[in-house]
Short mmCIF file of C-alpha atoms in Angstrom, two decimals:
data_model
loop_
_atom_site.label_atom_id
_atom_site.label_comp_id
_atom_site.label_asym_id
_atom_site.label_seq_id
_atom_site.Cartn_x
_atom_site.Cartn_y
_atom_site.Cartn_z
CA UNK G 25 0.00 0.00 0.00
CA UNK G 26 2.89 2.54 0.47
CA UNK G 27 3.22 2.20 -3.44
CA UNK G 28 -0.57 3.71 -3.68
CA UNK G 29 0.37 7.03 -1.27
CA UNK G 30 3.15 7.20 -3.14
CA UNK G 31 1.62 7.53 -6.59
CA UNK G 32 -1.68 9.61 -5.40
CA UNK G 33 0.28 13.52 -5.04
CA UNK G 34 1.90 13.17 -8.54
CA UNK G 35 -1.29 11.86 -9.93
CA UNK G 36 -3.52 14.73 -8.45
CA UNK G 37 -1.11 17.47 -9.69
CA UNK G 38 -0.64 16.19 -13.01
CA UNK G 39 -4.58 16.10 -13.41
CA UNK G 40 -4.43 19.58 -11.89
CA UNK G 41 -1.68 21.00 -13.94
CA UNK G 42 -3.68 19.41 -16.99
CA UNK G 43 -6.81 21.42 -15.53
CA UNK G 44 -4.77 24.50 -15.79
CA UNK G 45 -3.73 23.81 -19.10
CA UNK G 46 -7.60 23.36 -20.53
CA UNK G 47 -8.05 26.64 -18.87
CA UNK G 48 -5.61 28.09 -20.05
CA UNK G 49 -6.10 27.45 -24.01
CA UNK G 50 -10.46 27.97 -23.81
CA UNK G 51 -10.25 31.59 -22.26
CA UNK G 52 -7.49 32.40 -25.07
CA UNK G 53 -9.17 33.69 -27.75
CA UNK G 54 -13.13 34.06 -28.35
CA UNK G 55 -15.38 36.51 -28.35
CA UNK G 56 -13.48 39.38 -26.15
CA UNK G 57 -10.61 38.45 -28.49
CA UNK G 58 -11.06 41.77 -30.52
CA UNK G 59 -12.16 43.64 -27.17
CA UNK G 60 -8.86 43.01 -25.78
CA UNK G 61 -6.76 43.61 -28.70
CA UNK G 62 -8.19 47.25 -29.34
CA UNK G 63 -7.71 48.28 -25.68
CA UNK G 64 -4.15 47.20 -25.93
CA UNK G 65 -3.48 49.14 -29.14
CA UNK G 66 -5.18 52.23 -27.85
CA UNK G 67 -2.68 51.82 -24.92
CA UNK G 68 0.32 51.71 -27.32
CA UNK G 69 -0.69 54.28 -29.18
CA UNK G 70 -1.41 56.80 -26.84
CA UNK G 71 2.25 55.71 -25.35
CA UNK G 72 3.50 56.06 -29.10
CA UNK G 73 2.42 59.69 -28.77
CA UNK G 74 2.83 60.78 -25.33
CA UNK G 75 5.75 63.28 -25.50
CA UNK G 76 9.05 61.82 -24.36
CA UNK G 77 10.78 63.05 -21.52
CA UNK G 78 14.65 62.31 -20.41
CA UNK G 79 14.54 63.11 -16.68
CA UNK G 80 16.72 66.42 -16.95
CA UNK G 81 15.98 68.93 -14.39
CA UNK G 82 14.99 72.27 -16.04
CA UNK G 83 16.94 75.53 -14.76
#
């Protein structure tokens, strides 16, 4: 029996690690796909644009 509580923590966190996995690869993608890629390009834009400062004191 020491074989069996052996085996049973490696066998519950490989079928949790595969849970994480499935998770992982359904949320990528669908529907807020497009959602999420125009907020990000609004943020790099408006970073693109920002004026660019180099931390000089004025004076």
């Amino acid at each position: 029996m020491d074989y069996v509580s052996a085996l049973v923590p490696p066998a519950v966190m490989a079928v949790f690690f595969v849970g994480v996995i499935r998770v992982i690869v359904k949320t990528q993608g669908g529907a807020n796909k497009a959602k999420e890629d125009a907020i990000v390009d609004a943020a790099l834009a408006r970073a693109d644009s920002a004026p660019q400062t180099t931390g000089e004191a004025k004076g």
